[in-house]
Amino acid sequence: PVTIQYGDIHTWDMKTGKCEHTLRGHEGAVEAVSTCIVDGKTKLVSTSSDTTVRMWDAETGICERLFLGHEDRVMSVACVTIDSQVKIVSGSQDGVVRVWDVHSGDCEHILQGPESTNCMLAPAVLKEELKLVVGFQSRFTNAKNSELLTIWNLQTGKCEHSIPIAKRFDSVFSFQQNGEIIIVTGK
């Protein structure tokens, strides 16, 4: 049997149902996991309530890099490719989205949202350019006018559009239809 501890990530063999690896290192709840290909190898990227982002080798289960800089729990993560370079994008309850270089671990851009907001991420392609849709939502349910959808240029780290919305949401997704980005929010 697999021993499950707080902050663990488990990889499973779908054919046998057996646990292949237990990834240990987070000191808080794991909030999100994503995958990316770096130098031809599959990596897992995880975020946690311990304010960290970690990149793991999916084959060995070894933590290869620790990304530090968020000041609150990290709730979302995405992996994107910009100019043939893989980047990790993480969103935190500190109201900040960080764009990280996977090789150096450096934070290349900080996308600042309103204070005390959760950040939800959705990569999108608009006119053959990679954009990032970020939903900022107040952590306080009675806050007014604090829900905001933004579209960022990840190459420059600049916000290109802000869309205030009146309804609370728990998730953000985007897709392209007839040459237009459609943003979907869910509650």
PDB file of C-alpha atoms in Angstrom, residues 24-186:
ATOM      1  CA  ARG A  24       8.081  14.484  -1.515  1.00  0.00           C
ATOM      2  CA  GLY A  25       9.254  17.989  -0.789  1.00  0.00           C
ATOM      3  CA  HIS A  26       6.269  20.275  -0.418  1.00  0.00           C
ATOM      4  CA  GLU A  27       5.534  21.260   3.168  1.00  0.00           C
ATOM      5  CA  GLY A  28       1.918  22.175   2.457  1.00  0.00           C
ATOM      6  CA  ALA A  29      -1.019  21.052   0.353  1.00  0.00           C
ATOM      7  CA  VAL A  30      -0.334  20.532  -3.341  1.00  0.00           C
ATOM      8  CA  GLU A  31      -2.608  23.001  -5.156  1.00  0.00           C
ATOM      9  CA  ALA A  32      -1.862  22.367  -8.864  1.00  0.00           C
ATOM     10  CA  VAL A  33       0.229  20.142 -11.132  1.00  0.00           C
ATOM     11  CA  SER A  34       1.155  20.586 -14.800  1.00  0.00           C
ATOM     12  CA  THR A  35       3.491  18.915 -17.272  1.00  0.00           C
ATOM     13  CA  CYS A  36       6.010  20.215 -19.776  1.00  0.00           C
ATOM     14  CA  ILE A  37       8.797  18.936 -21.989  1.00  0.00           C
ATOM     15  CA  VAL A  38      12.236  20.379 -21.163  1.00  0.00           C
ATOM     16  CA  ASP A  39      15.211  19.295 -23.256  1.00  0.00           C
ATOM     17  CA  GLY A  40      13.195  16.329 -24.526  1.00  0.00           C
ATOM     18  CA  LYS A  41      12.254  15.045 -21.057  1.00  0.00           C
ATOM     19  CA  THR A  42       8.865  15.153 -19.362  1.00  0.00           C
ATOM     20  CA  LYS A  43       8.736  17.265 -16.221  1.00  0.00           C
ATOM     21  CA  LEU A  44       6.022  17.659 -13.618  1.00  0.00           C
ATOM     22  CA  VAL A  45       5.546  21.127 -12.147  1.00  0.00           C
ATOM     23  CA  SER A  46       3.711  21.470  -8.846  1.00  0.00           C
ATOM     24  CA  THR A  47       2.544  24.344  -6.678  1.00  0.00           C
ATOM     25  CA  SER A  48       1.729  24.357  -3.009  1.00  0.00           C
ATOM     26  CA  SER A  49       0.310  26.216  -0.068  1.00  0.00           C
ATOM     27  CA  ASP A  50       3.925  26.338   1.176  1.00  0.00           C
ATOM     28  CA  THR A  51       4.465  29.216  -1.374  1.00  0.00           C
ATOM     29  CA  THR A  52       6.774  27.162  -3.600  1.00  0.00           C
ATOM     30  CA  VAL A  53       6.812  25.856  -7.149  1.00  0.00           C
ATOM     31  CA  ARG A  54       8.778  22.667  -7.847  1.00  0.00           C
ATOM     32  CA  MET A  55       9.881  20.996 -11.076  1.00  0.00           C
ATOM     33  CA  TRP A  56      10.295  17.206 -10.982  1.00  0.00           C
ATOM     34  CA  ASP A  57      11.730  14.685 -13.430  1.00  0.00           C
ATOM     35  CA  ALA A  58       8.677  12.564 -14.327  1.00  0.00           C
ATOM     36  CA  GLU A  59      10.779   9.454 -14.993  1.00  0.00           C
ATOM     37  CA  THR A  60      12.821   9.454 -11.782  1.00  0.00           C
ATOM     38  CA  GLY A  61      10.594  11.451  -9.422  1.00  0.00           C
ATOM     39  CA  ILE A  62      13.530  13.661  -8.401  1.00  0.00           C
ATOM     40  CA  CYS A  63      12.926  17.352  -7.670  1.00  0.00           C
ATOM     41  CA  GLU A  64      15.208  19.233 -10.049  1.00  0.00           C
ATOM     42  CA  ARG A  65      14.368  22.815  -9.250  1.00  0.00           C
ATOM     43  CA  LEU A  66      12.704  24.867  -6.532  1.00  0.00           C
ATOM     44  CA  PHE A  67      11.191  28.238  -7.511  1.00  0.00           C
ATOM     45  CA  LEU A  68      10.942  30.742  -4.659  1.00  0.00           C
ATOM     46  CA  GLY A  69       9.377  34.191  -4.604  1.00  0.00           C
ATOM     47  CA  HIS A  70       5.640  33.953  -3.967  1.00  0.00           C
ATOM     48  CA  GLU A  71       4.469  35.270  -0.615  1.00  0.00           C
ATOM     49  CA  ASP A  72       1.259  33.240  -0.284  1.00  0.00           C
ATOM     50  CA  ARG A  73      -0.091  29.872  -1.395  1.00  0.00           C
ATOM     51  CA  VAL A  74       0.488  29.150  -5.082  1.00  0.00           C
ATOM     52  CA  MET A  75      -2.853  28.091  -6.561  1.00  0.00           C
ATOM     53  CA  SER A  76      -2.253  27.598 -10.294  1.00  0.00           C
ATOM     54  CA  VAL A  77       0.460  26.687 -12.778  1.00  0.00           C
ATOM     55  CA  ALA A  78       0.906  26.434 -16.535  1.00  0.00           C
ATOM     56  CA  CYS A  79       3.833  25.585 -18.784  1.00  0.00           C
ATOM     57  CA  VAL A  80       4.245  27.592 -21.984  1.00  0.00           C
ATOM     58  CA  THR A  81       6.786  27.901 -24.791  1.00  0.00           C
ATOM     59  CA  ILE A  82       7.948  31.386 -25.788  1.00  0.00           C
ATOM     60  CA  ASP A  83      10.453  31.707 -28.639  1.00  0.00           C
ATOM     61  CA  SER A  84      11.363  28.005 -28.276  1.00  0.00           C
ATOM     62  CA  GLN A  85      11.998  28.472 -24.537  1.00  0.00           C
ATOM     63  CA  VAL A  86       9.882  26.626 -21.963  1.00  0.00           C
ATOM     64  CA  LYS A  87       8.581  28.831 -19.159  1.00  0.00           C
ATOM     65  CA  ILE A  88       6.640  28.045 -16.019  1.00  0.00           C
ATOM     66  CA  VAL A  89       3.863  30.449 -15.066  1.00  0.00           C
ATOM     67  CA  SER A  90       2.511  30.359 -11.512  1.00  0.00           C
ATOM     68  CA  GLY A  91      -0.320  32.274  -9.860  1.00  0.00           C
ATOM     69  CA  SER A  92      -0.583  32.911  -6.139  1.00  0.00           C
ATOM     70  CA  GLN A  93      -2.965  34.263  -3.556  1.00  0.00           C
ATOM     71  CA  ASP A  94      -0.482  37.110  -3.168  1.00  0.00           C
ATOM     72  CA  GLY A  95      -2.090  38.583  -6.323  1.00  0.00           C
ATOM     73  CA  VAL A  96       1.041  37.930  -8.373  1.00  0.00           C
ATOM     74  CA  VAL A  97       1.717  35.795 -11.423  1.00  0.00           C
ATOM     75  CA  ARG A  98       5.359  34.888 -11.942  1.00  0.00           C
ATOM     76  CA  VAL A  99       6.990  33.754 -15.192  1.00  0.00           C
ATOM     77  CA  TRP A 100       9.992  31.511 -14.513  1.00  0.00           C
ATOM     78  CA  ASP A 101      12.902  30.312 -16.648  1.00  0.00           C
ATOM     79  CA  VAL A 102      13.055  26.503 -16.275  1.00  0.00           C
ATOM     80  CA  HIS A 103      16.838  26.288 -16.621  1.00  0.00           C
ATOM     81  CA  SER A 104      18.018  29.081 -14.325  1.00  0.00           C
ATOM     82  CA  GLY A 105      15.030  29.198 -11.976  1.00  0.00           C
ATOM     83  CA  ASP A 106      14.975  32.982 -12.354  1.00  0.00           C
ATOM     84  CA  CYS A 107      11.718  34.914 -12.251  1.00  0.00           C
ATOM     85  CA  GLU A 108      11.629  36.785 -15.568  1.00  0.00           C
ATOM     86  CA  HIS A 109       8.359  38.685 -15.191  1.00  0.00           C
ATOM     87  CA  ILE A 110       6.005  39.564 -12.365  1.00  0.00           C
ATOM     88  CA  LEU A 111       2.421  40.176 -13.456  1.00  0.00           C
ATOM     89  CA  GLN A 112       0.839  42.169 -10.648  1.00  0.00           C
ATOM     90  CA  GLY A 113      -2.880  41.947  -9.974  1.00  0.00           C
ATOM     91  CA  PRO A 114      -5.019  43.506  -7.273  1.00  0.00           C
ATOM     92  CA  GLU A 115      -4.001  42.781  -3.676  1.00  0.00           C
ATOM     93  CA  SER A 116      -5.598  39.842  -1.851  1.00  0.00           C
ATOM     94  CA  THR A 117      -6.655  38.050  -5.014  1.00  0.00           C
ATOM     95  CA  ASN A 118      -6.429  34.479  -6.222  1.00  0.00           C
ATOM     96  CA  CYS A 119      -4.836  34.072  -9.652  1.00  0.00           C
ATOM     97  CA  MET A 120      -6.179  31.545 -12.156  1.00  0.00           C
ATOM     98  CA  LEU A 121      -4.257  30.930 -15.396  1.00  0.00           C
ATOM     99  CA  ALA A 122      -5.134  29.909 -18.954  1.00  0.00           C
ATOM    100  CA  PRO A 123      -2.626  30.127 -21.832  1.00  0.00           C
ATOM    101  CA  ALA A 124      -4.154  31.313 -25.139  1.00  0.00           C
ATOM    102  CA  VAL A 125      -2.981  31.979 -28.686  1.00  0.00           C
ATOM    103  CA  LEU A 126      -4.233  35.166 -30.356  1.00  0.00           C
ATOM    104  CA  LYS A 127      -3.150  35.981 -33.914  1.00  0.00           C
ATOM    105  CA  GLU A 128      -0.321  33.448 -33.582  1.00  0.00           C
ATOM    106  CA  GLU A 129       0.994  35.097 -30.406  1.00  0.00           C
ATOM    107  CA  LEU A 130       1.000  33.371 -27.044  1.00  0.00           C
ATOM    108  CA  LYS A 131      -0.993  35.251 -24.419  1.00  0.00           C
ATOM    109  CA  LEU A 132      -1.886  34.442 -20.855  1.00  0.00           C
ATOM    110  CA  VAL A 133      -5.407  34.899 -19.567  1.00  0.00           C
ATOM    111  CA  VAL A 134      -5.327  35.564 -15.836  1.00  0.00           C
ATOM    112  CA  GLY A 135      -8.410  35.711 -13.711  1.00  0.00           C
ATOM    113  CA  PHE A 136      -7.909  37.728 -10.540  1.00  0.00           C
ATOM    114  CA  GLN A 137     -10.559  37.161  -7.925  1.00  0.00           C
ATOM    115  CA  SER A 138     -10.823  38.688  -4.472  1.00  0.00           C
ATOM    116  CA  ARG A 139     -10.282  36.259  -1.618  1.00  0.00           C
ATOM    117  CA  PHE A 140     -13.100  38.042   0.200  1.00  0.00           C
ATOM    118  CA  THR A 141     -16.592  37.055  -0.972  1.00  0.00           C
ATOM    119  CA  ASN A 142     -18.162  40.413  -0.118  1.00  0.00           C
ATOM    120  CA  ALA A 143     -15.621  42.522  -2.045  1.00  0.00           C
ATOM    121  CA  LYS A 144     -17.190  44.506  -4.891  1.00  0.00           C
ATOM    122  CA  ASN A 145     -15.683  45.063  -8.333  1.00  0.00           C
ATOM    123  CA  SER A 146     -12.736  42.816  -7.500  1.00  0.00           C
ATOM    124  CA  GLU A 147     -13.165  40.160 -10.199  1.00  0.00           C
ATOM    125  CA  LEU A 148     -10.981  40.917 -13.170  1.00  0.00           C
ATOM    126  CA  LEU A 149     -10.004  39.020 -16.317  1.00  0.00           C
ATOM    127  CA  THR A 150      -6.741  40.159 -17.876  1.00  0.00           C
ATOM    128  CA  ILE A 151      -4.808  39.246 -21.008  1.00  0.00           C
ATOM    129  CA  TRP A 152      -1.011  39.464 -20.797  1.00  0.00           C
ATOM    130  CA  ASN A 153       1.764  39.393 -23.362  1.00  0.00           C
ATOM    131  CA  LEU A 154       4.237  36.898 -21.910  1.00  0.00           C
ATOM    132  CA  GLN A 155       7.149  38.139 -24.008  1.00  0.00           C
ATOM    133  CA  THR A 156       6.912  41.652 -22.568  1.00  0.00           C
ATOM    134  CA  GLY A 157       5.219  40.913 -19.251  1.00  0.00           C
ATOM    135  CA  LYS A 158       2.673  43.652 -19.993  1.00  0.00           C
ATOM    136  CA  CYS A 159      -1.095  43.579 -19.522  1.00  0.00           C
ATOM    137  CA  GLU A 160      -2.855  44.221 -22.846  1.00  0.00           C
ATOM    138  CA  HIS A 161      -6.521  44.037 -21.757  1.00  0.00           C
ATOM    139  CA  SER A 162      -8.463  44.152 -18.497  1.00  0.00           C
ATOM    140  CA  ILE A 163     -12.069  43.084 -18.274  1.00  0.00           C
ATOM    141  CA  PRO A 164     -13.905  43.762 -14.998  1.00  0.00           C
ATOM    142  CA  ILE A 165     -16.660  41.218 -14.463  1.00  0.00           C
ATOM    143  CA  ALA A 166     -19.528  41.205 -12.017  1.00  0.00           C
ATOM    144  CA  LYS A 167     -19.696  37.491 -11.209  1.00  0.00           C
ATOM    145  CA  ARG A 168     -17.402  35.444  -9.011  1.00  0.00           C
ATOM    146  CA  PHE A 169     -15.625  32.508 -10.645  1.00  0.00           C
ATOM    147  CA  ASP A 170     -13.523  29.555  -9.546  1.00  0.00           C
ATOM    148  CA  SER A 171     -11.770  28.667 -12.789  1.00  0.00           C
ATOM    149  CA  VAL A 172     -10.618  30.210 -16.060  1.00  0.00           C
ATOM    150  CA  PHE A 173     -10.194  28.491 -19.408  1.00  0.00           C
ATOM    151  CA  SER A 174      -9.662  29.780 -22.931  1.00  0.00           C
ATOM    152  CA  PHE A 175     -10.011  28.412 -26.432  1.00  0.00           C
ATOM    153  CA  GLN A 176      -9.944  29.722 -29.963  1.00  0.00           C
ATOM    154  CA  GLN A 177     -13.049  29.770 -32.150  1.00  0.00           C
ATOM    155  CA  ASN A 178     -13.266  31.401 -35.583  1.00  0.00           C
ATOM    156  CA  GLY A 179      -9.987  33.249 -34.975  1.00  0.00           C
ATOM    157  CA  GLU A 180     -11.121  34.750 -31.670  1.00  0.00           C
ATOM    158  CA  ILE A 181     -10.141  33.894 -28.099  1.00  0.00           C
ATOM    159  CA  ILE A 182     -13.119  32.774 -26.048  1.00  0.00           C
ATOM    160  CA  ILE A 183     -12.617  33.062 -22.288  1.00  0.00           C
ATOM    161  CA  VAL A 184     -14.648  30.754 -20.096  1.00  0.00           C
ATOM    162  CA  THR A 185     -15.136  31.200 -16.363  1.00  0.00           C
ATOM    163  CA  GLY A 186     -16.674  28.596 -14.121  1.00  0.00           C
TER     164      GLY A 186
END
